PDB file of C-alpha atoms in Angstrom:
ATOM      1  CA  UNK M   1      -9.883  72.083 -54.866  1.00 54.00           C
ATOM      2  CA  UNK M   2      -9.402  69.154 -52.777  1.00 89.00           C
ATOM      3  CA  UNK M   3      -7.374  66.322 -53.329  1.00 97.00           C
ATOM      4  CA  UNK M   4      -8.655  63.023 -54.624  1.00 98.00           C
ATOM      5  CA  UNK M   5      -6.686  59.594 -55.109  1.00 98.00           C
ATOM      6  CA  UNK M   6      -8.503  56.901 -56.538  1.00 98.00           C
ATOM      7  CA  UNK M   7      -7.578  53.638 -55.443  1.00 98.00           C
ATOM      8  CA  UNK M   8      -8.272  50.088 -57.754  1.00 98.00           C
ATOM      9  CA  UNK M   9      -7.581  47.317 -55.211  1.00 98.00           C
ATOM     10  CA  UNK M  10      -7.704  43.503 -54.819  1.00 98.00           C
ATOM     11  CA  UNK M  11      -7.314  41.860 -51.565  1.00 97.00           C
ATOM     12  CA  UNK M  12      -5.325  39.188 -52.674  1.00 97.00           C
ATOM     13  CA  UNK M  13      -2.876  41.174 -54.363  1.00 98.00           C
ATOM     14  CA  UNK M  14       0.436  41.072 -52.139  1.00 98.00           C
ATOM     15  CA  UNK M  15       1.238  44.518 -54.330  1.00 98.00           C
ATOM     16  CA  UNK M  16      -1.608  46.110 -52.741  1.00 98.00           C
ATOM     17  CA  UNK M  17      -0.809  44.538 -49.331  1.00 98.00           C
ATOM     18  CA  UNK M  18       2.624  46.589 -49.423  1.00 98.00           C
ATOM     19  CA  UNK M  19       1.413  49.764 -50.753  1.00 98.00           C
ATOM     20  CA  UNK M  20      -1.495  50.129 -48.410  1.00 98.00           C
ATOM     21  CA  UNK M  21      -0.665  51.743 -45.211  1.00 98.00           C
ATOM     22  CA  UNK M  22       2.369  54.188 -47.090  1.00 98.00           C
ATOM     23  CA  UNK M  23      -0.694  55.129 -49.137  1.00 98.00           C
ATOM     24  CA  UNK M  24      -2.629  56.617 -46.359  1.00 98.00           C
ATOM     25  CA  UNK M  25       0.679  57.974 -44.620  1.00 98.00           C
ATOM     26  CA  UNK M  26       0.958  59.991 -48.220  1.00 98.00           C
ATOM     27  CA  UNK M  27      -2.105  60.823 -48.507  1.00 98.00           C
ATOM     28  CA  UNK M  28      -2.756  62.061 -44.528  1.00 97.00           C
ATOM     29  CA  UNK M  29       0.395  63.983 -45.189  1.00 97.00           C
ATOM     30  CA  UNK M  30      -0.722  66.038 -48.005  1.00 97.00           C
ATOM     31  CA  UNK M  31      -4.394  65.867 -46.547  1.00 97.00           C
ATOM     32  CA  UNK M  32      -5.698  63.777 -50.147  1.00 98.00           C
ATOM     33  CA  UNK M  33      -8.607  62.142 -49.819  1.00 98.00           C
ATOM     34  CA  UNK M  34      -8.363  58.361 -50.821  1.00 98.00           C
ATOM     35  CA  UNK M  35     -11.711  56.535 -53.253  1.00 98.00           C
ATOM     36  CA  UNK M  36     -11.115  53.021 -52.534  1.00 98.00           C
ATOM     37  CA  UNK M  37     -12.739  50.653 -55.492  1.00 98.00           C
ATOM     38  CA  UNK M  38     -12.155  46.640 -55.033  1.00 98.00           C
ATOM     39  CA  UNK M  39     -12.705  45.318 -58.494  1.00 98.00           C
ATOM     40  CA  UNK M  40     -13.139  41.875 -59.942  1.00 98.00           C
ATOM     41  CA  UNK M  41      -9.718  41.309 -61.737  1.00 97.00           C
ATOM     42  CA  UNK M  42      -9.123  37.776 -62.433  1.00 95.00           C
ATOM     43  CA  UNK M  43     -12.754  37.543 -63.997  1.00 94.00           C
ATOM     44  CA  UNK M  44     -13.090  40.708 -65.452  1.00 96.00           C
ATOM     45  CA  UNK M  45     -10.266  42.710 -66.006  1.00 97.00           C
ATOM     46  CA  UNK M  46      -7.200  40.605 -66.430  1.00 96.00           C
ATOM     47  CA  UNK M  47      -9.361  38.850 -69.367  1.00 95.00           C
ATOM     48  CA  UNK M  48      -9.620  42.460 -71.294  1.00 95.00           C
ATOM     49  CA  UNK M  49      -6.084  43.815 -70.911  1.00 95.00           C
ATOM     50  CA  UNK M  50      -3.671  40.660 -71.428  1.00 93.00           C
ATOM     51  CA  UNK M  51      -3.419  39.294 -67.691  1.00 93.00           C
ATOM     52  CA  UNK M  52      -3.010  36.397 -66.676  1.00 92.00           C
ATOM     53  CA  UNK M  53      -3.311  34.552 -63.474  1.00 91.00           C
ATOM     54  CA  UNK M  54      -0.630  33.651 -61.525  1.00 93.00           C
ATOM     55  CA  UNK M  55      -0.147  30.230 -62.313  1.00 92.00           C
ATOM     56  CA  UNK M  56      -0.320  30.419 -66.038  1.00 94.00           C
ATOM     57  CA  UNK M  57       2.648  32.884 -65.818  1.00 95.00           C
ATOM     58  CA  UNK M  58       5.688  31.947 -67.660  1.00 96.00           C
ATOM     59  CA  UNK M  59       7.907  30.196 -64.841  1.00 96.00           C
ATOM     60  CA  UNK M  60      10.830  33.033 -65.316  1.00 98.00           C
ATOM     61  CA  UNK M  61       8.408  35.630 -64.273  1.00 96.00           C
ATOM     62  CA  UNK M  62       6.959  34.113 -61.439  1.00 96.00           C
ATOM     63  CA  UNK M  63      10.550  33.249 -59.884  1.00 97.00           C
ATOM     64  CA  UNK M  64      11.108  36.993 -60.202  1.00 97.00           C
ATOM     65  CA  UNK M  65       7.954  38.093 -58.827  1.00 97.00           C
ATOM     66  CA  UNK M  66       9.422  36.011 -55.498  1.00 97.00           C
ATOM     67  CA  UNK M  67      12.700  38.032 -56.023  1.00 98.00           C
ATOM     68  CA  UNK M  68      10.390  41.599 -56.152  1.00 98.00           C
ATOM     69  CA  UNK M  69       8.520  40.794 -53.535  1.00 98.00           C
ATOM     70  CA  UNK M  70      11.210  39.951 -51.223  1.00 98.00           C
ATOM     71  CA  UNK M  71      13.209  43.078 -52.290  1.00 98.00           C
ATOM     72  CA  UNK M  72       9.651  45.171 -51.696  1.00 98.00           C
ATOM     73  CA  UNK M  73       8.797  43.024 -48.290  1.00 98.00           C
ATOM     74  CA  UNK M  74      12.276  44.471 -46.668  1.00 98.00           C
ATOM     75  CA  UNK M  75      12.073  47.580 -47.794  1.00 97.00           C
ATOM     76  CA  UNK M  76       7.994  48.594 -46.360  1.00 97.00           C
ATOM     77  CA  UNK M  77       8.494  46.450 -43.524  1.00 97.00           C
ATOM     78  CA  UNK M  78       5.718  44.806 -44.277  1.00 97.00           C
ATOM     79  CA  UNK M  79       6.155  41.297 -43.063  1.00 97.00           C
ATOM     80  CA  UNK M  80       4.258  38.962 -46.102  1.00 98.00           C
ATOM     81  CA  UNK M  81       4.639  35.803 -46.682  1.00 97.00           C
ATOM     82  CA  UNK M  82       5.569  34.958 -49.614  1.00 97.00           C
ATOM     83  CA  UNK M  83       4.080  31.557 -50.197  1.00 97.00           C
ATOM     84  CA  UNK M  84       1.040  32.034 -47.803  1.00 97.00           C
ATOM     85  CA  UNK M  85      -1.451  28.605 -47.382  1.00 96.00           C
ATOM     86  CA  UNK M  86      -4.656  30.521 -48.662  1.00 97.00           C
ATOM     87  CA  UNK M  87      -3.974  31.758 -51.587  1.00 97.00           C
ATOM     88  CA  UNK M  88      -5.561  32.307 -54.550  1.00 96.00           C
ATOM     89  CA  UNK M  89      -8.855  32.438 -52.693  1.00 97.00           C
ATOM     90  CA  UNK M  90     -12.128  33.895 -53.817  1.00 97.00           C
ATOM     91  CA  UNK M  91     -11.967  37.459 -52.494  1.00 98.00           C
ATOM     92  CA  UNK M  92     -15.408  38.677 -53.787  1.00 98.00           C
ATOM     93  CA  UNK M  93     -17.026  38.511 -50.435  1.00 98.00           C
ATOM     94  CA  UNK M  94     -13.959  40.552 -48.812  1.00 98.00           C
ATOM     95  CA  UNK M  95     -14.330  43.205 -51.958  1.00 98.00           C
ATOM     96  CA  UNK M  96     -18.003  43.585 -51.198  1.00 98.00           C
ATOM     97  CA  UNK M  97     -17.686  44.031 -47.742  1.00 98.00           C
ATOM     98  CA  UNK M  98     -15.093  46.596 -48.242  1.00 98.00           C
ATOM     99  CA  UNK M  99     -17.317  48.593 -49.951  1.00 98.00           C
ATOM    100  CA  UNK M 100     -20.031  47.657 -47.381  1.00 98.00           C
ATOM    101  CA  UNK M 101     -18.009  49.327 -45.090  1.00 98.00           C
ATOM    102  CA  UNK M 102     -17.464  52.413 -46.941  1.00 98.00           C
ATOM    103  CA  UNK M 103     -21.058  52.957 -47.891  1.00 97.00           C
ATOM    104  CA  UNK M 104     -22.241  52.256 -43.811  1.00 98.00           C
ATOM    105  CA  UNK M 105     -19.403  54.072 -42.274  1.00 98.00           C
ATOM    106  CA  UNK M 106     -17.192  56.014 -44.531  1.00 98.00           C
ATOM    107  CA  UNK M 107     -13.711  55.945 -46.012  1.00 97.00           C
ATOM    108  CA  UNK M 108     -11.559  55.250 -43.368  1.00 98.00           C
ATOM    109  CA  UNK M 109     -13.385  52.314 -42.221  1.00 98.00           C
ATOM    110  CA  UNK M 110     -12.861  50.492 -45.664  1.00 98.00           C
ATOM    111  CA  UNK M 111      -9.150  51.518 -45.809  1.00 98.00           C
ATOM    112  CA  UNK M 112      -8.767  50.140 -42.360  1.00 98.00           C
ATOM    113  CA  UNK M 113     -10.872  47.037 -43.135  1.00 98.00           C
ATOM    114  CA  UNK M 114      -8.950  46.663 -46.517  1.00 98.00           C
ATOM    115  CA  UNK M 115      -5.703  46.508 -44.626  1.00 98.00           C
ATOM    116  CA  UNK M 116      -6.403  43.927 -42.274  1.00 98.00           C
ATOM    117  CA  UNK M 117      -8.200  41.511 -44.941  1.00 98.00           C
ATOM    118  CA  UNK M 118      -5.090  41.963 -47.157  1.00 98.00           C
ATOM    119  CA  UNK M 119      -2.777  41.101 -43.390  1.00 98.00           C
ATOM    120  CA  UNK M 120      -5.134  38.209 -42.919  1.00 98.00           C
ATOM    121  CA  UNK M 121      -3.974  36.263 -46.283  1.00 98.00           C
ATOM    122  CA  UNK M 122      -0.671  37.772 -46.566  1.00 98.00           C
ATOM    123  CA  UNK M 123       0.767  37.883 -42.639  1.00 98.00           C
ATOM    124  CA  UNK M 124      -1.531  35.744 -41.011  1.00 98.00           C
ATOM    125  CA  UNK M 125      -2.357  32.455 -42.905  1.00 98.00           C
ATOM    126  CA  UNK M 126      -6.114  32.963 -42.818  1.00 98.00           C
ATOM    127  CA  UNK M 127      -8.357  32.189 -45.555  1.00 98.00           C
ATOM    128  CA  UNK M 128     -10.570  35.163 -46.303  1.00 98.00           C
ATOM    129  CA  UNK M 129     -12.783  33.317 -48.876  1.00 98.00           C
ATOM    130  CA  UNK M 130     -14.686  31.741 -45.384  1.00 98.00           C
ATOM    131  CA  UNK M 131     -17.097  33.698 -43.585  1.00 97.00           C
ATOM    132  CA  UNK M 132     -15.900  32.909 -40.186  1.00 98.00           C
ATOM    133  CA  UNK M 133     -12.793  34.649 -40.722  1.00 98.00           C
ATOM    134  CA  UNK M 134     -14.551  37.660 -42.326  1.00 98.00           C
ATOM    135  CA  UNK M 135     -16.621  37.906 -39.213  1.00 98.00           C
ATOM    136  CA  UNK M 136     -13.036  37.676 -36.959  1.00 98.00           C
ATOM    137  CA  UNK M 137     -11.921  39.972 -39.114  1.00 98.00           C
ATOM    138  CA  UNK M 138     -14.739  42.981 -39.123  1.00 98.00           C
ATOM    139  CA  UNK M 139     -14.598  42.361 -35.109  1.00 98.00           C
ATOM    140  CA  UNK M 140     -10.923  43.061 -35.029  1.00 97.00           C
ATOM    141  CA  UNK M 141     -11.567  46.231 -37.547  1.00 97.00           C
ATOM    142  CA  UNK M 142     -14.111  47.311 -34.556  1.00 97.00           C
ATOM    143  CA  UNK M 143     -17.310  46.803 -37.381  1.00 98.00           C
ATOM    144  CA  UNK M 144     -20.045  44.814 -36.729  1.00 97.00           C
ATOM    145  CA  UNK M 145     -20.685  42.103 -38.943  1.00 98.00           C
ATOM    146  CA  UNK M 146     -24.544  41.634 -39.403  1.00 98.00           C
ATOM    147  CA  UNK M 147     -25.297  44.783 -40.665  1.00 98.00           C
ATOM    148  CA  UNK M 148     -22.498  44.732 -43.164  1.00 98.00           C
ATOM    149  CA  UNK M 149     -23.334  41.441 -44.288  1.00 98.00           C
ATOM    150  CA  UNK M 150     -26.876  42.467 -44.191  1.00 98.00           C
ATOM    151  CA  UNK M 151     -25.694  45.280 -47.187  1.00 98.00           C
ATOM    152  CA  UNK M 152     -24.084  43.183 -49.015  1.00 98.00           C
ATOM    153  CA  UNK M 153     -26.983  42.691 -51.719  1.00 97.00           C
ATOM    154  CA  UNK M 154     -26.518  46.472 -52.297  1.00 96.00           C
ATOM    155  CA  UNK M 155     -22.738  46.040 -52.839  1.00 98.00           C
ATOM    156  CA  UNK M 156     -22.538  43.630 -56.640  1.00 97.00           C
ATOM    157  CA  UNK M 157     -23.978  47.021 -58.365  1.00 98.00           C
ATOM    158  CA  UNK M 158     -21.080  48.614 -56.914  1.00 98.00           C
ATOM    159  CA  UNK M 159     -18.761  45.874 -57.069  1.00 98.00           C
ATOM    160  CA  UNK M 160     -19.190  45.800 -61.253  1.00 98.00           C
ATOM    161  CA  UNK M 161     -19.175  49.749 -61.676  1.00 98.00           C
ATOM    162  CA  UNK M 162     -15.628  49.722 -59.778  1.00 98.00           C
ATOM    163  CA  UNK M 163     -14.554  47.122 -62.350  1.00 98.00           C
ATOM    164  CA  UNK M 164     -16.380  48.350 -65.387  1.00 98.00           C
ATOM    165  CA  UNK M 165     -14.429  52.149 -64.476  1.00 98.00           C
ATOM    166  CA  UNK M 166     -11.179  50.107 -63.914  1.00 98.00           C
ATOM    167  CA  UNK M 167     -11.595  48.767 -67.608  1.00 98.00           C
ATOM    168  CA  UNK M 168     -13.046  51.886 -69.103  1.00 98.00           C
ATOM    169  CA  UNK M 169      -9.851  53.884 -67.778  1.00 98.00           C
ATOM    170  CA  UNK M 170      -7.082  51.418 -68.746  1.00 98.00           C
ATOM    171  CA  UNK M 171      -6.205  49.447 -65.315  1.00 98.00           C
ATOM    172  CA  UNK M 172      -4.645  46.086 -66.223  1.00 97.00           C
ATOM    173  CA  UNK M 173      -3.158  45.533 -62.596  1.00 97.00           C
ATOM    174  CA  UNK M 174      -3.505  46.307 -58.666  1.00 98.00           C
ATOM    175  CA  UNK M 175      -2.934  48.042 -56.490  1.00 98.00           C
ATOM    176  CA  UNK M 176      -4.080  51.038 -59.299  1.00 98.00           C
ATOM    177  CA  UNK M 177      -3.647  54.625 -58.294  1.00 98.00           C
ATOM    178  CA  UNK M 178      -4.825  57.511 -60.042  1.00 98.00           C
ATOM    179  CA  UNK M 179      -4.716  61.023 -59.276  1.00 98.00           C
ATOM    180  CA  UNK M 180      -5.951  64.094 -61.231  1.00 97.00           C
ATOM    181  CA  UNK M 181      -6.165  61.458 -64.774  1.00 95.00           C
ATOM    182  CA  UNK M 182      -2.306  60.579 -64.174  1.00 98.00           C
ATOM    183  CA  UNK M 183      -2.635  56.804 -63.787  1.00 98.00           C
ATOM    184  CA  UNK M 184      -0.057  54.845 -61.400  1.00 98.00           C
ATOM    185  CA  UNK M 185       0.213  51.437 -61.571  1.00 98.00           C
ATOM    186  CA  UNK M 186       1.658  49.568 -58.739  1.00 98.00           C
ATOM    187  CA  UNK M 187       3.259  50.607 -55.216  1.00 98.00           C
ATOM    188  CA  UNK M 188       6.121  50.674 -56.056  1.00 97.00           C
ATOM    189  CA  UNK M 189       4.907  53.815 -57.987  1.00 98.00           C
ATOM    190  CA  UNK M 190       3.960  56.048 -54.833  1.00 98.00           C
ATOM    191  CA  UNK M 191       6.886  57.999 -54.898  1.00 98.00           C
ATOM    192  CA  UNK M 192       5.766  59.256 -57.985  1.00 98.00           C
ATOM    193  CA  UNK M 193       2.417  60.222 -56.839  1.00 98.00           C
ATOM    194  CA  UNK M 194       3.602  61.612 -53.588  1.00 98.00           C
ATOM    195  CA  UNK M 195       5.653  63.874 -56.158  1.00 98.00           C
ATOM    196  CA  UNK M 196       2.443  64.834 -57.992  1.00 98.00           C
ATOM    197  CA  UNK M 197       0.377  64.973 -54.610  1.00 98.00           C
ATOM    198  CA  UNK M 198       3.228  67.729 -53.142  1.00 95.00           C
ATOM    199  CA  UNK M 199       3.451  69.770 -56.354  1.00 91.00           C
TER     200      UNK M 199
END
């Protein structure tokens, strides 16, 4: 039976942004096969499981979230930034055409694509809620844009299943892992599902 790894993602979440390329290292290494699904969280899944957005956190917790991520930034070498100028930005676009990408040519395209969009808010300073930057960003992933933006009509069917699933099977957060019905939320879980992924 081959190995399967779905993935519940957001590119705005900086959690995801960390988690992303040892993700595929795991995986690659014990040959798992990764489902990508962006899903709508602020409008559709934080409102059903008790999140909130960041800004109408208690101040306590969002100091500390500074203090994780710094702690988590060091120790992927993953060079965020932890106050970057474009965010929160609408993302919808950027989860469409991730799925786009996977639907027109396969998984490792929309991992790849996923990565950079998430490095393009989160290392770069670039707002991925405008289209130009999409576009500069599919070139740089080696995709061309028309014909993914040309699917993208085909993608909100998509787009809602991934979040309906997320809700049906208990995600409240991203980045989302789950991997033979174990869920595992957060990257700074992946230890844990490298464990399961080995045994």
């Amino acid at each position: 039976m081959s190995k399967v790894v779905d993935y519940f993602m957001h590119p705005q979440s900086p959690w995801s942004c960390l988690g992303h390329d040892e993700l595929r290292r795991i995986c690659a290494l014990h040959n798992a096969e990764i489902r990508i699904k962006p899903i709508d969280l602020g409008n559709k899944v934080f409102p059903v499981s008790g999140g909130l957005p960041l800004a109408k956190r208690a101040p306590q917790r969002q100091d500390y979230r500074f203090v994780e991520l710094e702690r988590w930034r060091a120790k992927r070498e993953v060079p965020i930034n932890l106050r970057p100028k474009f965010f929160p930005a609408n993302a919808d676009t950027a989860c469409r055409l991730i799925i786009a990408a996977e639907k027109l040519h396969g998984a490792d395209a929309a991992l790849g694509l996923a990565g950079r969009l998430m490095r393009a808010t989160w290392c770069e300073e670039r707002n991925v809620a405008d289209d130009h930057t999409l576009r500069a960003v599919l070139h740089e992933a080696g995709l061309p844009a028309d014909p993914l933006y040309h699917a993208l009509p085909d993608t909100h069917q998509v787009f809602d299943a991934y979040t309906q699933e997320a809700v049906d099977r208990g995600v409240f957060g991203v980045p989302w892992y789950a991997y033979k019905g174990v869920p595992y939320w957060g990257q700074d879980r992946l230890e844990f599902l490298e464990q399961a992924l080995g045994a």
